[in-house]
């Protein structure tokens, strides 16, 4: 199918990590000695090629392409694996004094260049690996609050909470690898954000270690005590300091999880039905509507494909329409609440012309909900460019945003497949998540995508969308983020905050703030 | 009843506003001339005594006492009534250059000294009256977003929205007088915040005019584009600039409003039931639980008092308990949703031992929901000190916070009545709203309350509560706000933000930030 849609593909082979060309480390002498002492001993500072190569970027298409090529020229000069929050504070002090750039490193899943080891005038770059800060610090079952160290990954979070009958419920596609601290600084949104909310909403308290000292923003239920500085830490992308502790709102594990599939007559009626659910309720906890292209790709790749295609064929026959849009709805709650909401959602969807595909389609989505990142490697093997981008806008701006981004991508890439889905609902609007496939240009992969991405960024800004709904800014969006930050004065405000917390400018240089 | 509980009271008489002693204005010469030009002509700058006296503070007990005494010594040097947002920007430029302190003025309802005309080294103080910026600028019925100028009051907001079948649903006790811009900068929470959320949650976009320029944070549905700078404007209390436009999330007018009363056996079981509703749902949109003292006072003052007292007597008889706690629950939604939630809430409350008092108690609450501020004047007439304070904490800290504040107040005031209610529910905690009555000390009213308030502030901090849940910081809380701001470094961050937006420090000096 791919060759048919994308034209001839040139397969490529991935280099082994051990073959990666890593330049010599710029870190030596007194700065290295001080760093070792601050981090807690020799074993805490890794300068071997393999460790450094593993920390040379995240999971953007450009990262993957460079890695496959065996290019680790951008590897950090050292990887510092800290044992505790006190060590983080000490390491930051040394890095600030010695002018060593610090890239905080959680799960390594940034897709926007947030982990690029940019020196920006510093002597060297250090990746600050937080994977050993992986404990649950406290759980308050009365207040449904749990405090974690930043390096813990979501499966471990859920395992720790399960022992108390609790769940966090934050389930992004990076669920298996991403760290809790990463969710804070990138303002993550998970697949169930329509129900549990964005990660922004789940953070009740946070501690930030910065070169200038520590910010301790304890958990509060609600407050009017000045601007909420937690919201400055949320989305700070490591440019202000390192999150050393986060207190999240958790909830009791749901009695029931129910996912099911629907087929909507078209993209417009699907959007209208979702808007109705988001604004007037009841909301499903998960709602994911695919456009016709994504629907077609999903069905052809789905485990339950045959079953769903049969249902779709029945649908097409019954309704005499030529296309359809797949919708997955999910509920995670008490039996009574799931029953009540499902009944009412069903009525609203049927009025919108939807045909129920049943739980097989829901299970199929559930089964493959974390599969896309791995699938990308397979696509790169066969010679396809595979990348995603996401945005959001108010409901009234959504149609123009959808058209504008699709046009920008297809104009730039030529023969390509651009699918899209809506997966995060708000009363005022929704997200758009685009998946792009094209024949990769051998040797020119990065330029090919950089050009397409720039065109998409411009289309997003032109249509009044946000430059990123849940992937953060990193290096990929910094040239187009000024509007989201309120204009040049907003950028000045963030620079002033950074100058206070990070006076020597060592924290994650080159990310978030435009030049 | 009051004399019985508080001891002998000394009635006092309020001076007429026209008798107020207003000092000469410090504003004259070129600064005044420039201000007149910037504001749009002679009529826009008021220097008469009555206008100035009217802007000499807000609605704190100290403000009321000073006003009754005919003391307007703290009146601003001029009142500038701006016609549009462009004039605001011009006035701020002049004030910054001429070192004139600016107190942004909306509804004048601050109860924390947020409107005190503090010069703090400036040449003079100007009250910037925003009451003429009272228009609805735009309504987007598709996205349920409406944009207003900052000086509009809530009844006018609701009237404008009603024409589109919409409502904002933000209903604080200051509903009739407070301005929309005021809600933004004080992080207001209304009586239905359990349902519609805090004002924080309702703000989708905002424009801020600052001496250094303009921040334009357009409405977005959801975003991960760096820290959300809207959250720096929320709670900024006029210290960073003036809100000139705000876009709020609105919703369709509810089919049904239903309020009803319940009697819970005691404060502890009432809290436990509210916690259960807040965490596991379904939530009423309004939930207000009075402690035994407030219950007693409410019933003795209530219009439906006789009816409710009869129900209470019946309850006491049935349950053989000696006290009870009044709970008001309210629902504002579709018929179907109200029915569904009421049925489930009823089951949970009955399990907690609650007895239903019916809709008369609900109507009684609805009738008097905005009456308290006016009642305070009556109490001052008869010689009572009447003031409120509020805080919030996590559920696990709530009992100690309640005990600590009550003890601090009674230790400081001696013979007094301290009632309390919970009226804002979160999954992680709730607010506590205290009402304090005591015999006023004639001639020493301010000192009497300042002492009691300082003791209460210390008790709040000691128990891990927030220094303010919805009244903001102003002058009343700035000595105790550092912990809420994350410590000294958090205060430094806010100072850096202020230095960027307000480099000459003219915006509302002496508020929010500790010395």
CSV table of C-alpha atoms in Angstrom, one decimal, chain A residues 140-145 186-187 198 200 210 212-217 219-232 234-237 249-250 252 275 279-280 334 336-337 340 343-344 392-397 426-430 464-473 481 483-487 489-490 492-494 496-497 500-501 512, chain B residues 140-145 186-187 198 200 210 212-217 219-232 234-237 249-250 252 275 279-280 334 336-337 340 343-344 392-397 426-430 464-473 481 483-487 489-490 492-494 496-497 500-501 512:
chain,number,residue,atom,x,y,z
A,140,UNK,CA,-1.6,10.9,50.8
A,141,UNK,CA,-4.6,8.6,50.4
A,142,UNK,CA,-6.9,11.1,52.1
A,143,UNK,CA,-6.1,14.0,49.7
A,144,UNK,CA,-5.4,11.7,46.7
A,145,UNK,CA,-1.9,13.2,46.2
A,186,UNK,CA,6.8,19.6,28.5
A,187,UNK,CA,3.2,20.1,29.5
A,198,UNK,CA,-3.7,17.7,30.8
A,200,UNK,CA,-0.8,20.7,33.8
A,210,UNK,CA,18.0,25.9,39.8
A,212,UNK,CA,20.3,30.1,41.9
A,213,UNK,CA,18.7,27.9,44.5
A,214,UNK,CA,15.5,25.9,45.1
A,215,UNK,CA,11.8,26.7,44.4
A,216,UNK,CA,9.6,24.7,46.7
A,217,UNK,CA,6.0,24.9,45.5
A,219,UNK,CA,0.8,20.9,47.0
A,220,UNK,CA,-2.2,23.1,47.5
A,221,UNK,CA,-5.9,22.4,46.7
A,222,UNK,CA,-6.6,25.9,45.4
A,223,UNK,CA,-5.1,29.3,46.1
A,224,UNK,CA,-5.2,33.0,45.1
A,225,UNK,CA,-1.8,33.8,46.7
A,226,UNK,CA,-0.3,35.6,43.7
A,227,UNK,CA,0.5,34.1,40.3
A,228,UNK,CA,0.8,30.3,40.4
A,229,UNK,CA,4.6,29.8,39.9
A,230,UNK,CA,4.0,26.0,39.3
A,231,UNK,CA,2.8,27.2,35.9
A,232,UNK,CA,6.2,28.7,35.2
A,234,UNK,CA,5.3,23.6,33.7
A,235,UNK,CA,6.6,24.0,30.2
A,236,UNK,CA,10.0,25.3,31.2
A,237,UNK,CA,11.8,22.4,29.3
A,249,UNK,CA,-3.3,14.4,41.8
A,250,UNK,CA,-4.3,10.8,41.6
A,252,UNK,CA,-9.0,5.7,42.8
A,275,UNK,CA,-17.8,19.5,20.1
A,279,UNK,CA,-19.3,21.4,25.6
A,280,UNK,CA,-22.5,20.0,26.9
A,334,UNK,CA,-17.5,3.3,38.1
A,336,UNK,CA,-22.8,3.2,37.1
A,337,UNK,CA,-21.0,6.3,35.7
A,340,UNK,CA,-24.9,6.5,32.4
A,343,UNK,CA,-26.0,5.7,27.2
A,344,UNK,CA,-26.1,9.5,26.6
A,392,UNK,CA,-4.7,22.8,18.7
A,393,UNK,CA,-7.1,25.7,18.2
A,394,UNK,CA,-10.6,26.9,19.1
A,395,UNK,CA,-13.4,25.0,17.4
A,396,UNK,CA,-14.2,27.9,15.1
A,397,UNK,CA,-10.6,27.9,13.8
A,426,UNK,CA,-11.8,21.1,25.4
A,427,UNK,CA,-15.0,23.1,25.7
A,428,UNK,CA,-13.3,25.8,23.6
A,429,UNK,CA,-11.5,23.6,21.0
A,430,UNK,CA,-9.5,20.5,20.3
A,464,UNK,CA,-4.3,30.9,14.8
A,465,UNK,CA,-3.3,27.5,16.2
A,466,UNK,CA,-0.9,26.9,19.0
A,467,UNK,CA,2.6,25.9,17.8
A,468,UNK,CA,2.4,22.7,19.9
A,469,UNK,CA,-0.4,21.1,21.8
A,470,UNK,CA,1.6,18.5,23.8
A,471,UNK,CA,5.1,18.0,22.3
A,472,UNK,CA,6.6,21.2,23.7
A,473,UNK,CA,8.8,23.7,21.9
A,481,UNK,CA,6.6,30.3,19.5
A,483,UNK,CA,2.9,34.5,19.4
A,484,UNK,CA,2.1,31.7,21.9
A,485,UNK,CA,4.2,33.6,24.5
A,486,UNK,CA,2.2,36.8,24.1
A,487,UNK,CA,4.7,38.5,21.8
A,489,UNK,CA,7.4,41.2,25.7
A,490,UNK,CA,6.4,37.7,26.8
A,492,UNK,CA,11.4,39.2,27.6
A,493,UNK,CA,9.5,38.1,30.7
A,494,UNK,CA,10.6,34.5,30.3
A,496,UNK,CA,14.0,37.7,33.0
A,497,UNK,CA,12.7,34.6,34.9
A,500,UNK,CA,16.9,35.0,37.9
A,501,UNK,CA,17.0,31.2,38.2
A,512,UNK,CA,12.2,27.0,24.1
B,140,UNK,CA,-17.7,33.0,19.6
B,141,UNK,CA,-20.7,30.7,20.0
B,142,UNK,CA,-19.0,27.8,18.3
B,143,UNK,CA,-16.0,27.8,20.7
B,144,UNK,CA,-18.0,29.1,23.7
B,145,UNK,CA,-15.6,32.0,24.2
B,186,UNK,CA,-7.2,38.3,42.2
B,187,UNK,CA,-7.8,34.7,41.1
B,198,UNK,CA,-12.1,28.8,39.6
B,200,UNK,CA,-8.3,30.7,36.7
B,210,UNK,CA,2.2,47.3,31.1
B,212,UNK,CA,7.0,48.3,29.1
B,213,UNK,CA,4.4,47.4,26.4
B,214,UNK,CA,1.6,44.9,25.8
B,215,UNK,CA,1.3,41.2,26.4
B,216,UNK,CA,-1.3,39.6,24.0
B,217,UNK,CA,-2.1,36.1,25.1
B,219,UNK,CA,-7.4,32.4,23.6
B,220,UNK,CA,-6.2,28.8,23.1
B,221,UNK,CA,-7.9,25.5,23.8
B,222,UNK,CA,-4.8,23.8,25.1
B,223,UNK,CA,-1.1,24.3,24.5
B,224,UNK,CA,2.4,23.1,25.5
B,225,UNK,CA,4.1,26.1,24.0
B,226,UNK,CA,6.3,27.0,27.0
B,227,UNK,CA,5.1,28.2,30.4
B,228,UNK,CA,1.5,29.6,30.3
B,229,UNK,CA,2.0,33.3,30.9
B,230,UNK,CA,-1.7,33.8,31.4
B,231,UNK,CA,-1.0,32.3,34.8
B,232,UNK,CA,1.4,35.2,35.6
B,234,UNK,CA,-3.8,35.7,37.0
B,235,UNK,CA,-3.1,36.8,40.5
B,236,UNK,CA,-0.8,39.7,39.5
B,237,UNK,CA,-3.1,42.2,41.5
B,249,UNK,CA,-14.9,30.2,28.6
B,250,UNK,CA,-18.7,30.4,28.8
B,252,UNK,CA,-24.9,27.3,27.5
B,275,UNK,CA,-14.5,14.7,50.2
B,279,UNK,CA,-13.0,12.7,44.7
B,280,UNK,CA,-15.3,10.1,43.4
B,334,UNK,CA,-29.7,19.8,32.0
B,336,UNK,CA,-31.3,14.7,32.9
B,337,UNK,CA,-27.9,15.5,34.4
B,340,UNK,CA,-28.8,11.8,37.7
B,343,UNK,CA,-30.0,10.8,42.9
B,344,UNK,CA,-26.5,9.7,43.4
B,392,UNK,CA,-7.6,26.2,51.8
B,393,UNK,CA,-5.6,23.1,52.3
B,394,UNK,CA,-5.4,19.4,51.4
B,395,UNK,CA,-8.1,17.2,53.0
B,396,UNK,CA,-5.5,15.7,55.3
B,397,UNK,CA,-4.5,19.1,56.6
B,426,UNK,CA,-11.2,20.0,44.9
B,427,UNK,CA,-10.2,16.3,44.7
B,428,UNK,CA,-7.1,17.2,46.8
B,429,UNK,CA,-8.8,19.5,49.4
B,430,UNK,CA,-11.2,22.3,50.1
B,464,UNK,CA,0.2,24.2,55.8
B,465,UNK,CA,-2.8,26.1,54.4
B,466,UNK,CA,-2.6,28.7,51.6
B,467,UNK,CA,-2.6,32.3,52.9
B,468,UNK,CA,-5.6,33.0,50.7
B,469,UNK,CA,-8.0,30.9,48.7
B,470,UNK,CA,-9.9,33.6,46.8
B,471,UNK,CA,-9.4,37.0,48.3
B,472,UNK,CA,-5.8,37.6,46.9
B,473,UNK,CA,-2.8,39.0,48.8
B,481,UNK,CA,2.9,34.9,51.3
B,483,UNK,CA,5.8,30.2,51.3
B,484,UNK,CA,2.9,30.2,48.8
B,485,UNK,CA,5.3,31.7,46.3
B,486,UNK,CA,7.9,28.9,46.7
B,487,UNK,CA,10.2,30.7,49.1
B,489,UNK,CA,13.6,32.6,45.2
B,490,UNK,CA,10.0,32.6,44.1
B,492,UNK,CA,12.8,37.0,43.3
B,493,UNK,CA,11.3,35.5,40.2
B,494,UNK,CA,8.2,37.7,40.6
B,496,UNK,CA,12.2,40.0,37.9
B,497,UNK,CA,8.9,39.7,36.0
B,500,UNK,CA,10.6,43.6,33.0
B,501,UNK,CA,7.0,44.8,32.7
B,512,UNK,CA,1.4,41.2,46.7
